Structure formats: structure tokens, C-alpha cells
mmCIF file of C-alpha atoms in Angstrom:
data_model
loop_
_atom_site.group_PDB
_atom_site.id
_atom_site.type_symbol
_atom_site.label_atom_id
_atom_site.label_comp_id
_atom_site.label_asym_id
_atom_site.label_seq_id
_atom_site.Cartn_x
_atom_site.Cartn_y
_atom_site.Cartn_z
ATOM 1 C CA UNK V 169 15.133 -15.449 -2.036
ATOM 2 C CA UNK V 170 15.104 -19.085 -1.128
ATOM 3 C CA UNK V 171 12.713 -20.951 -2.197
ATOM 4 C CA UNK V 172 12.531 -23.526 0.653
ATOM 5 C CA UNK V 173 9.720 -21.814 3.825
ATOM 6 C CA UNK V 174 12.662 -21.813 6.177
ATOM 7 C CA UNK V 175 15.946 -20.091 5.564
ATOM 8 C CA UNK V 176 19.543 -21.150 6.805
ATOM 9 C CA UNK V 177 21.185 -18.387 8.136
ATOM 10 C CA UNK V 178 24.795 -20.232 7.197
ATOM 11 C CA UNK V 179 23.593 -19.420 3.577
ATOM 12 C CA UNK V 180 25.148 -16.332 1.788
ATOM 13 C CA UNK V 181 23.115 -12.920 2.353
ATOM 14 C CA UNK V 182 20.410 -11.505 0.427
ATOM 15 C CA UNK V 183 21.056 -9.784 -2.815
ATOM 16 C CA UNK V 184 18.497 -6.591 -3.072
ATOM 17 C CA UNK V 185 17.591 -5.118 -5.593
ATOM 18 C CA UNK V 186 16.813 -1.465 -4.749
ATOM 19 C CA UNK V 187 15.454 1.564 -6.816
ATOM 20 C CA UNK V 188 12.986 4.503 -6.012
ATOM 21 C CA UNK V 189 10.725 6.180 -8.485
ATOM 22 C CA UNK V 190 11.896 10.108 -8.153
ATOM 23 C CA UNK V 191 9.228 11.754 -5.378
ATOM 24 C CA UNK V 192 9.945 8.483 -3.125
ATOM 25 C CA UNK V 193 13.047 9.381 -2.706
ATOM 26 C CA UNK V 194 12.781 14.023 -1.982
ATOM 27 C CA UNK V 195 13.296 14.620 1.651
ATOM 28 C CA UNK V 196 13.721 12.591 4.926
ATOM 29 C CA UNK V 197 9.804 11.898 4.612
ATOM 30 C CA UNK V 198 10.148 10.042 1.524
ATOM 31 C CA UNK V 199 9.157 6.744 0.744
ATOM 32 C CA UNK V 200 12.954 5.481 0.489
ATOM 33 C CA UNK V 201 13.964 7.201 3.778
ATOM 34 C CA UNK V 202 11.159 6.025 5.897
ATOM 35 C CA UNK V 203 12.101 2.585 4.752
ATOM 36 C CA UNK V 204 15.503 2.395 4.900
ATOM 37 C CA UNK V 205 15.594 4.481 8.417
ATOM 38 C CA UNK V 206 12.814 2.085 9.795
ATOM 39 C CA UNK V 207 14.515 -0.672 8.664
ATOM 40 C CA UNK V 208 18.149 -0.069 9.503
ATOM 41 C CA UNK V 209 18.324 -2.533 11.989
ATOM 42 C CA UNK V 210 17.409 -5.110 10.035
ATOM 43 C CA UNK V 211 19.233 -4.336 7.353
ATOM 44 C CA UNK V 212 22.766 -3.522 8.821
ATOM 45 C CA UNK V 213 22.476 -5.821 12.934
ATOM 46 C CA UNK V 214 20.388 -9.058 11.062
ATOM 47 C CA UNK V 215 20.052 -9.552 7.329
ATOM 48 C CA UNK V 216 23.432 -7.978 5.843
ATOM 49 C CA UNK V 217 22.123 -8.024 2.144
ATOM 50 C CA UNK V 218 24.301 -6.979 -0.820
ATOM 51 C CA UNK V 219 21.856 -3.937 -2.227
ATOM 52 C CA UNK V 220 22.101 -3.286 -5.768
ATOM 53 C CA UNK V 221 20.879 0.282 -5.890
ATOM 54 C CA UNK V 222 19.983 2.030 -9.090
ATOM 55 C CA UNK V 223 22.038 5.119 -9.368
ATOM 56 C CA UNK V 224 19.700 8.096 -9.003
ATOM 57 C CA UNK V 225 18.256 6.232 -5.746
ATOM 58 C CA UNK V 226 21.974 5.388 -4.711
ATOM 59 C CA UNK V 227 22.553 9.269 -4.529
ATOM 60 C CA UNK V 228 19.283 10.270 -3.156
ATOM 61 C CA UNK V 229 20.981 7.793 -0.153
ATOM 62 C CA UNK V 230 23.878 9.414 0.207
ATOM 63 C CA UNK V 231 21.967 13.141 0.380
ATOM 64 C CA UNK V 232 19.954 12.273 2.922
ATOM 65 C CA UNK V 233 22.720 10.416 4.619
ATOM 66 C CA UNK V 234 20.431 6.462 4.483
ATOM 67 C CA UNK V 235 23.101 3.297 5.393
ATOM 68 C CA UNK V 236 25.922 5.640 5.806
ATOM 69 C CA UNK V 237 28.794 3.811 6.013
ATOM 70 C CA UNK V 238 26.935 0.342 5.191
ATOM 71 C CA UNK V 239 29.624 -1.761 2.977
ATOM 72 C CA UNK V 240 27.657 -3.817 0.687
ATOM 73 C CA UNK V 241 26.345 -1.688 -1.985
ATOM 74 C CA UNK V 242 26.813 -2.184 -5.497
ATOM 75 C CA UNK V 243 26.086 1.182 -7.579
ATOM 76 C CA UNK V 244 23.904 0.305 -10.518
ATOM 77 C CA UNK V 245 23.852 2.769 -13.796
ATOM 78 C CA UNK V 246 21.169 5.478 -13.721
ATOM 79 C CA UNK V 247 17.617 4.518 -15.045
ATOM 80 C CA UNK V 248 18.240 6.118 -18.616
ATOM 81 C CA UNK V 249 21.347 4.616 -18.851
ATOM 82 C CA UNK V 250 19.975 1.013 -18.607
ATOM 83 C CA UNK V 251 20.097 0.388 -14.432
ATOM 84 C CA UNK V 252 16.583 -0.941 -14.311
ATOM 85 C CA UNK V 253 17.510 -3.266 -17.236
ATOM 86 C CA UNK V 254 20.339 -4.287 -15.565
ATOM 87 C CA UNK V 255 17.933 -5.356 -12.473
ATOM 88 C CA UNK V 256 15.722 -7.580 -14.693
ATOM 89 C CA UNK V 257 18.372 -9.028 -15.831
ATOM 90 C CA UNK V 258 19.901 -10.261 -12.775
ATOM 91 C CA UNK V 259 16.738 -11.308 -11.471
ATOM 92 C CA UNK V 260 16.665 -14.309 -14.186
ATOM 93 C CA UNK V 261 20.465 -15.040 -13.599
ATOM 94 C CA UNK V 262 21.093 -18.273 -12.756
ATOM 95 C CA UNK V 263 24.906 -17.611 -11.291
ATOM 96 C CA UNK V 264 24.319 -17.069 -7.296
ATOM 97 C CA UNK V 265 26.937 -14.398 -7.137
ATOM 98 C CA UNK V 266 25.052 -12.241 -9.488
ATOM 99 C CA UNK V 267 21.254 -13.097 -8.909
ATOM 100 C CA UNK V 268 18.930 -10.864 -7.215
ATOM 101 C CA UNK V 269 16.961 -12.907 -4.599
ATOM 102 C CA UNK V 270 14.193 -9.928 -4.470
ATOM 103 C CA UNK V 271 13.483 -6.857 -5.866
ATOM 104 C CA UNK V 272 12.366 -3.278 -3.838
ATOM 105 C CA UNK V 273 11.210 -0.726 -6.657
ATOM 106 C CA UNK V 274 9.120 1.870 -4.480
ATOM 107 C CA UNK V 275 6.883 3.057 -7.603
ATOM 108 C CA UNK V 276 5.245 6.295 -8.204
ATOM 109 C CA UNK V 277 1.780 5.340 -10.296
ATOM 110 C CA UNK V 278 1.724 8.335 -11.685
ATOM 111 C CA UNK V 279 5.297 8.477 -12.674
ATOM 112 C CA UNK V 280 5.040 7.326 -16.645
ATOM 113 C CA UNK V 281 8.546 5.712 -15.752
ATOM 114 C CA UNK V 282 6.753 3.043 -13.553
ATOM 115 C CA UNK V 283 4.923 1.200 -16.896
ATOM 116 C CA UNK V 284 8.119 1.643 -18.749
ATOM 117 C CA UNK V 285 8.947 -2.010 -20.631
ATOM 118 C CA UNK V 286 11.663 -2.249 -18.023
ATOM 119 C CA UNK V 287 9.831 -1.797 -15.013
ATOM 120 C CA UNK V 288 6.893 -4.047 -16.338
ATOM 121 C CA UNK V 289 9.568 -6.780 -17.296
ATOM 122 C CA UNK V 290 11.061 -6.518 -13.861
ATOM 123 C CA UNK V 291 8.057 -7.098 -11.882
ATOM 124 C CA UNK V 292 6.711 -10.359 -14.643
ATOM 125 C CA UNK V 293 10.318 -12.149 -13.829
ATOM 126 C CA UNK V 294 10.160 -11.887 -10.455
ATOM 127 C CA UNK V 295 6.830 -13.269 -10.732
ATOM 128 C CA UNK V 296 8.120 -16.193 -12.882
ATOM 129 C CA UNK V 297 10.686 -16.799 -10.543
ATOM 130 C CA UNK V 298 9.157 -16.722 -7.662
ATOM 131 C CA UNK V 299 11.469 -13.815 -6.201
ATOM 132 C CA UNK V 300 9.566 -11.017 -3.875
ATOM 133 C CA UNK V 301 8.503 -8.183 -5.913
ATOM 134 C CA UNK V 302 8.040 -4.633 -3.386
ATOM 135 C CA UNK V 303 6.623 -1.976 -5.120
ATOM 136 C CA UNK V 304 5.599 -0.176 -1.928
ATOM 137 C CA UNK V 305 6.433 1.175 1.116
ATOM 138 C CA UNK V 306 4.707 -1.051 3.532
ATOM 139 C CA UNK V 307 5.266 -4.146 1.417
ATOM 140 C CA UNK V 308 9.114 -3.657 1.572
ATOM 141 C CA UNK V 309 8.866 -2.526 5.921
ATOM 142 C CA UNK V 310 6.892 -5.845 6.368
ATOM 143 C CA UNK V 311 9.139 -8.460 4.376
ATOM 144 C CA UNK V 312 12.241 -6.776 5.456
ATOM 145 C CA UNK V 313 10.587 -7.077 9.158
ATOM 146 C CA UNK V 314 9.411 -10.431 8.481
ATOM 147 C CA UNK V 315 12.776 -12.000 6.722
ATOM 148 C CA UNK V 316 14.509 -9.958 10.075
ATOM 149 C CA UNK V 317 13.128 -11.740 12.682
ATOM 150 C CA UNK V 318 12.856 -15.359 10.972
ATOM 151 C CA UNK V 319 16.919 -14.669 11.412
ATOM 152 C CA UNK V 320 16.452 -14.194 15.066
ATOM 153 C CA UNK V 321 16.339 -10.309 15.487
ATOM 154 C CA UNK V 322 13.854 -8.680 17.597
ATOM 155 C CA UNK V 323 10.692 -7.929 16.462
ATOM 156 C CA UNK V 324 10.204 -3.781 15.969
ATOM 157 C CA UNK V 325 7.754 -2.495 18.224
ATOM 158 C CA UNK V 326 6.701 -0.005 16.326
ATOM 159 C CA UNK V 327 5.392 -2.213 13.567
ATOM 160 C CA UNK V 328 3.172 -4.242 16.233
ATOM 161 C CA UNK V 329 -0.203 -2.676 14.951
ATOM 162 C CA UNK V 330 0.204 -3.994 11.894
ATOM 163 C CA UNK V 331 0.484 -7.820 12.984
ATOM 164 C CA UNK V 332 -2.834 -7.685 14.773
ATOM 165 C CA UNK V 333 -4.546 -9.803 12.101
ATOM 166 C CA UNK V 334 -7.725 -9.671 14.110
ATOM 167 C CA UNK V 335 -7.852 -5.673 13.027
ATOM 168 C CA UNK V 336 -6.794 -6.484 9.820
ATOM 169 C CA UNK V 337 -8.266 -7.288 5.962
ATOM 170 C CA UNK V 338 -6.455 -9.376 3.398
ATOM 171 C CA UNK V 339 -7.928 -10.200 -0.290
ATOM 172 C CA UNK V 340 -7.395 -13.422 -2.037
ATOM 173 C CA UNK V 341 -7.646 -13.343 -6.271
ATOM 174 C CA UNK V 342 -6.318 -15.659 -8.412
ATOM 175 C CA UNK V 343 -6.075 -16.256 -11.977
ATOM 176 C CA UNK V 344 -7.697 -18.845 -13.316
ATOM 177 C CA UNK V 345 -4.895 -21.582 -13.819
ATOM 178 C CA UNK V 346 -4.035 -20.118 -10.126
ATOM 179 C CA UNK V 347 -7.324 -21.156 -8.247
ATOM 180 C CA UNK V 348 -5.906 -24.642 -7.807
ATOM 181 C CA UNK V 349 -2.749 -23.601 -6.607
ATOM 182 C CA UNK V 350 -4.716 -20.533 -4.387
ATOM 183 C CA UNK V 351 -6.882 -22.982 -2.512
ATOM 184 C CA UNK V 352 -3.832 -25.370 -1.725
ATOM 185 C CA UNK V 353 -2.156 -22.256 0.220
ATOM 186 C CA UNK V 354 -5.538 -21.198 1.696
ATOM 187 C CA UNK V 355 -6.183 -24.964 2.895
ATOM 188 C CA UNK V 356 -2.256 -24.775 4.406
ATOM 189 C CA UNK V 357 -2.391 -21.523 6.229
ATOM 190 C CA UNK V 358 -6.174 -21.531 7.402
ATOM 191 C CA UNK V 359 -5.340 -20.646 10.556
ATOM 192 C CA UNK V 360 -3.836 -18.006 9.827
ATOM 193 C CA UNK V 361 -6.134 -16.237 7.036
ATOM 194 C CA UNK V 362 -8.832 -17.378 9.882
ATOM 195 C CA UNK V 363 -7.456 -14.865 12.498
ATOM 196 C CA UNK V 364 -7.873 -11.881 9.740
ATOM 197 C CA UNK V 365 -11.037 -10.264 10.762
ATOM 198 C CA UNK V 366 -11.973 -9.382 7.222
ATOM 199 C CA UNK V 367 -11.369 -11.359 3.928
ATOM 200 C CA UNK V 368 -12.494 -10.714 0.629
ATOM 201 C CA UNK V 369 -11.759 -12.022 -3.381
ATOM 202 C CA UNK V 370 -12.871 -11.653 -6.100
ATOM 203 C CA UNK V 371 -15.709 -13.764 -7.999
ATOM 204 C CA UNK V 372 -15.395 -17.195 -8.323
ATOM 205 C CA UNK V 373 -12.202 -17.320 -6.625
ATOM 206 C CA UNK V 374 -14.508 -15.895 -3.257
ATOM 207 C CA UNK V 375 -16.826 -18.839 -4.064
ATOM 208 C CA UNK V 376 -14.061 -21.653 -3.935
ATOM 209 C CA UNK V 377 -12.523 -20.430 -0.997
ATOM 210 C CA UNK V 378 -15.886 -19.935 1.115
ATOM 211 C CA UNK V 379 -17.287 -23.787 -0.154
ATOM 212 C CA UNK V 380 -13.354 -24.397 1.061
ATOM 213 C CA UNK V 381 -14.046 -23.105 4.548
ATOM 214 C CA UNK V 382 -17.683 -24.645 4.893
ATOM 215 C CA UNK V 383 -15.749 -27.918 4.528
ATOM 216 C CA UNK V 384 -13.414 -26.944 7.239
ATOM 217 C CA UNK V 385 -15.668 -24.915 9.722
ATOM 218 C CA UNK V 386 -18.504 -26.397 9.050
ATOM 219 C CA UNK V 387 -21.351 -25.360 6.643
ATOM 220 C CA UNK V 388 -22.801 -22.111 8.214
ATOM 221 C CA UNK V 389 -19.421 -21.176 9.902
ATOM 222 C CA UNK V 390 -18.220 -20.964 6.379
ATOM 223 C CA UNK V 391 -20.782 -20.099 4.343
ATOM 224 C CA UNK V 392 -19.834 -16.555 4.499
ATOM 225 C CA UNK V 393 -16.436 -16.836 5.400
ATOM 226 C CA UNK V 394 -14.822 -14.897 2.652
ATOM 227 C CA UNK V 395 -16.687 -11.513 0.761
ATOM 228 C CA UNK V 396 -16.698 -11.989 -2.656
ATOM 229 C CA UNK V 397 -17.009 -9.261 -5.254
ATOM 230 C CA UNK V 398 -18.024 -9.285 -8.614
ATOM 231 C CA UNK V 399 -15.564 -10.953 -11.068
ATOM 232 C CA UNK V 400 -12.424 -9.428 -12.414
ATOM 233 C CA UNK V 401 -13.522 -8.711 -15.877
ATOM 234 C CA UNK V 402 -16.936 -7.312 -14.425
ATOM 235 C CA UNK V 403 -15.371 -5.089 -11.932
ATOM 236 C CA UNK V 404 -14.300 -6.969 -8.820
ATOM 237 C CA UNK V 405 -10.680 -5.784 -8.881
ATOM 238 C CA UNK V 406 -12.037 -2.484 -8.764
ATOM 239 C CA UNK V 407 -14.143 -2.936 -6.164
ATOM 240 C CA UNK V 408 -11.062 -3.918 -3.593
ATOM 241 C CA UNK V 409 -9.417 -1.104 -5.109
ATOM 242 C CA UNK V 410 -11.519 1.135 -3.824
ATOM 243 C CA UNK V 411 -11.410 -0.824 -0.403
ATOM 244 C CA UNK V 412 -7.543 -0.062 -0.237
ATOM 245 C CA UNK V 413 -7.822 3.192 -1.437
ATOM 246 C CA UNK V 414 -10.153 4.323 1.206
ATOM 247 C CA UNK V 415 -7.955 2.201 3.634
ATOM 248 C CA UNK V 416 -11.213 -0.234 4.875
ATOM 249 C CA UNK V 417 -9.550 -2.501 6.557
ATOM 250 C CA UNK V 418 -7.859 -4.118 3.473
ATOM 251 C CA UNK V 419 -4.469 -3.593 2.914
ATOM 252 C CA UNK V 420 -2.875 -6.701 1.757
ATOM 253 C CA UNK V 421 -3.067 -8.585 -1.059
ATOM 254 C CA UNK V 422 -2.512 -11.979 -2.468
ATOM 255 C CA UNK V 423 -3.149 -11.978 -5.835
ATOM 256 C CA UNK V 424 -2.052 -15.153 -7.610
ATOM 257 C CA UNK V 425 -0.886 -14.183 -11.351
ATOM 258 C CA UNK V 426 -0.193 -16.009 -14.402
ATOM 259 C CA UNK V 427 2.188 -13.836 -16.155
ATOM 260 C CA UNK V 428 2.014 -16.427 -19.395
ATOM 261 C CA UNK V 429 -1.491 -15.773 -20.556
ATOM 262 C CA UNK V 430 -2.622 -12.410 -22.136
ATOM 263 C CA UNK V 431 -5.806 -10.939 -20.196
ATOM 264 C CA UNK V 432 -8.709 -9.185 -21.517
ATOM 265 C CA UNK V 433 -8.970 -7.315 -18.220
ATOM 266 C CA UNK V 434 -5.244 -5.969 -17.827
ATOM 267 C CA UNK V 435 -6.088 -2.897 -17.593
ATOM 268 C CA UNK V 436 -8.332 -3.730 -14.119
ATOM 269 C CA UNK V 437 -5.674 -5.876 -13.278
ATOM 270 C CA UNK V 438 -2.661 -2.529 -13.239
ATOM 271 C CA UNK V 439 -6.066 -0.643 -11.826
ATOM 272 C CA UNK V 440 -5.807 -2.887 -8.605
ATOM 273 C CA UNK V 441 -1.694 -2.669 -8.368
ATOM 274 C CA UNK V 442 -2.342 0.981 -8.993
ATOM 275 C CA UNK V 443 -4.447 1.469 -5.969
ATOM 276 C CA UNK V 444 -1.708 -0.366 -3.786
ATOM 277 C CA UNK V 445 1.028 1.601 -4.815
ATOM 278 C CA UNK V 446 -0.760 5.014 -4.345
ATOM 279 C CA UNK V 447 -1.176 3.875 -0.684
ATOM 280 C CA UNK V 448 2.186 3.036 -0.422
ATOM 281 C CA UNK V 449 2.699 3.360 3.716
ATOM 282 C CA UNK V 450 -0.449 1.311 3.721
ATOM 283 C CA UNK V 451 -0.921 -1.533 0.913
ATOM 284 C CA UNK V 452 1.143 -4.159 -0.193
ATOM 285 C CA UNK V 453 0.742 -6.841 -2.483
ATOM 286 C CA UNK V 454 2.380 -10.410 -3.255
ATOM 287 C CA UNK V 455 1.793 -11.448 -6.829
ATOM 288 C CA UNK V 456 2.852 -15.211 -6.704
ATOM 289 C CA UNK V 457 2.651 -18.655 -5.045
ATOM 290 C CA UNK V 458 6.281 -19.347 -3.520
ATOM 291 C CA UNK V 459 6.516 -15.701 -2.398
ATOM 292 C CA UNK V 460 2.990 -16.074 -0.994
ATOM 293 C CA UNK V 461 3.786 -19.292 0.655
ATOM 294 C CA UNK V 462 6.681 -17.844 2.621
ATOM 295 C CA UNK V 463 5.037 -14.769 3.106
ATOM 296 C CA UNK V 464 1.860 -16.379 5.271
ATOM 297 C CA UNK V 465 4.632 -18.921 7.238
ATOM 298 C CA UNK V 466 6.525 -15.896 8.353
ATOM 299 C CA UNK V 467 3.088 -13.653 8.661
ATOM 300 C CA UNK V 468 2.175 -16.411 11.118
ATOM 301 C CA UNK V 469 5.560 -16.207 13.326
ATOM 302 C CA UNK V 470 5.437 -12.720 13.784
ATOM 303 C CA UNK V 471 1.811 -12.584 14.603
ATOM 304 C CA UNK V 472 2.171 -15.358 17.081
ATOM 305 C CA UNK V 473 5.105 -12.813 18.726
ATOM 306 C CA UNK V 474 2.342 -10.298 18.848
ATOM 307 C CA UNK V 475 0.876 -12.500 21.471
ATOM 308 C CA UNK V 476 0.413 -11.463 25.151
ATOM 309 C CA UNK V 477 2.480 -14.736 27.146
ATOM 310 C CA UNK V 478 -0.128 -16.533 28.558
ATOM 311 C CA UNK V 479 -1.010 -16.549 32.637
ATOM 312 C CA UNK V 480 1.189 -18.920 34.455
#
């Protein structure tokens, strides 16, 4: 994915990454069909990426007849002969022809393939460099929607509810060595996180970003401006688990990682991720900065096309 917030459509087409954990991709109700039959327009009219598709999820395609006929897919080995591997390592490949510029890998939590080395590895280097990392169903609809109509296509209709930030939730957490860098994107796109009618975060991140919005609202406007929740290591990241697992109005995520440091509270960290990925048609989440950044510039486009035209 570039890295600059505004993409020249002269420059060669996305390379995709694409694999399915096994029950996202039985039937035409799966995960992968939904996606991939929602998005078709996108995919084959605007965008034109090269998909690199892992081979089980390449023939669960061709079963249910997904992309028929679409010429740029490169068939990847199957999963136990190395295909997620293969992903990782084009992620971190510096040669243009060959790098991935994001990864879709609609997971399964409770598919023990989803915390193999591989698939952990393949989420950590997209996070290191800065490439979009999709692990669910509504995370891949909304950034192939979003990268769609940046190119000019028409905005889907049918995806409209889902851009009316004023009946929407978002939650904010960031790593310590990321609260800096968190406040910087929350300070660039207030606007924007201002039309959500629910935020939340966790701890002290919660605390930054409300003593943030007193200074920009004012001190009462602000004062309560975000919800914060207990800590990570003291529960917080459960807490908004539970919020997108009983679908309250929080679905998205922005959780700012460090992938270099080792955390005592991993496990609530893959707790949180869990809870996003079991609500796949519902959550998504963006685990770093220069994803996030081009995530809320493009959020903000196709919100402001959600608009009624104003009254001549």
C-alpha cells in the first residue's frame, strides 16, 4: 500500500494478499464469498489488484464460482505446504514486483491454524511495515470500499449505514511508545473522530486524548469526550471486547501496536483481536499508524459522500 495519504492512480495496481481460514470460505454465505461478491466491483471495474491467493482459498473461489474469469491471480501453495509463509515473506520484500502492499487473511479464532507462527508473523510484518492487515470480514468490505472510491468509483449503496459516523463507536488504544504518535493522529483527524457518536480507550491512553479534546473544545466540552476503561493490563481491553462482542455501538478499532516490545498482557491483547474477528461482518481493526493515518483520510471522504447535498 502506499505510504503517501493520497494514491496516484498512474501507479501500478495493488498486490493482495488473500487467504481464508477453512469455515470462511463453505458456501455462498461465507466470509470469502460475501466479500469478494460485495466487492466485485471494486475489485474487477476500479482497483485491478494482482491477488495472491493461498491455494485452498484459491479453490474454494473457483467452487463457488468468486472473480470468475478475473486475470490477475497468482496461485499460492496450500497452507501446509508453506503458502502462508510465502505471504509473510513477500510482505517484507523490498522488490515492487513481488511485494504485497496489504494482506486479507479472513481468520477463524477458533481455528488453531489462525495463532500458527506463520499467521502471527504475517500480521507483526505488516504491522512493521505499515501494510493493511484484514483479518475480518468488514475490515476487508470497508478498505476495499474505501481504497475504491479514493480511485474515483462510486460509492456502494449498500454499505451507506456503515459511514454514518454519528451512529457509530470507534476505540482508540495505544501502546505506550504509541501514545505520542496516537495523539498526533487524533489532533489531525479531530473532526472526524468528533462526528463518531461514541468513543472509548483504554486507560491512560482515554485520559490523554480527553485532556487533548478539553484543549480543543474547550474544558467541559472535552472533559468527557472520550470513555475510558480500565487499563490494559487491569482489564480495559476486555472491557471493549465485550463492547464489540455484544455489538454496542463499537465496531472499529484503532489500536496502535508496538510489535518490538514483549507485553505482560498479550494474552488481553489476542483477547481484544479475538473478539473482532469472531464478529467478523461487524468489527474491524487497524493495528498501526500509517495504515491508521490513511484509513481516517479516506474514512473522512466517504463519510462526507454520505452527506445529503445541501439546499440551494
Amino acid at each position: 500500500m502506499p505510504s503517501s495519504l493520497s494514491r496516484n492512480t498512474s501507479s501500478a495496481p495493488f498486490r493482495i494478499g488473500l487467504a481464508a481460514n477453512r469455515s470462511h470460505q463453505q458456501g455462498p454465505e461465507s466470509a470469502l464469498a460475501q466479500l469478494l461478491t460485495g466487492s466485485r466491483s471494486s475489485i474487477e471495474q476500479q482497483l485491478k489488484p494482482q491477488l495472491v491467493v493461498v491455494g485452498r482459498t484459491l479453490d474454494a473461489m473457483q467452487q463457488l464460482g468468486l472473480l470468475e474469469n478475473y486475470p490477475h491471480i497468482e496461485r499460492f501453495p496450500y497452507g501446509r505446504h508453506g503458502g502462508l509463509m510465502k505471504l509473510v515473506s513477500r510482505v517484507v520484500d523490498a522488490d515492487p514486483a513481488r511485494t504485497l502492499d496489504a494482506v486479507i487473511y479472513l481468520m477463524d479464532p477458533v481455528d488453531p491454524s489462525s495463532i500458527f507462527p506463520e499467521a502471527v508473523a504475517l500480521k507483526r510484518q505488516c504491522v512493521i511495515h505499515g501494510k493493511p492487515f484484514l483479518s475480518t470480514l468488514a475490515g476487508a468490505r470497508e478498505w476495499l470500499e474505501l481504497e475504491a472510491t479514493a480511485d474515483g468509483a462510486a460509492p456502494n449503496p449498500a454499505l451507506d449505514p456503515t459511514f454514518d459516523l454519528a451512529q457509530e463507536g470507534i476505540a482508540l488504544i495505544a501502546h505506550d511508545a504509541m501514545k505520542d504518535r496516537m495523539l498526533e493522529i487524533a489532533e489531525r483527524h479531530f473532526a472526524l473522530l468528533d462526528q463518531f457518536a461514541f468513543r472509548c480507550a483504554t486507560g491512560t491512553t482515554g485520559s490523554l486524548l480527553n485532556k487533548l479534546a478539553q484543549k480543543i473544545k474547550g474544558e467541559e466540552a472535552g472533559r468527557n469526550w472520550v470513555k475510558p476503561f480500565l487499563s490494559g493490563p487491569l482489564g480495559g481491553d476486555a472491557q471493549i471486547a465485550e463492547l464489540i462482542l455484544d455489538r454496542q455501538q463499537c465496531r472499529r478499532v484503532l489500536f496502535l501496536e508496538d510489535p518490538h516490545v514483549a507485553r505482560q498482557h498479550e494474552a488481553d491483547i489476542q483477547l481484544l483481536e479475538r473478539a473482532a474477528r469472531t464478529v467478523t461482518d461487524y468489527a474491524l481493526c487497524i493495528s498501526d499508524a500509517e495504515c491508521g493515518e490513511r484509513w481516517l483520510t479516506l474514512l473522512q471522504q466517504r463519510a462526507a459522500q454520505n452527506q445529503p447535498a445541501a439546499p440551494r
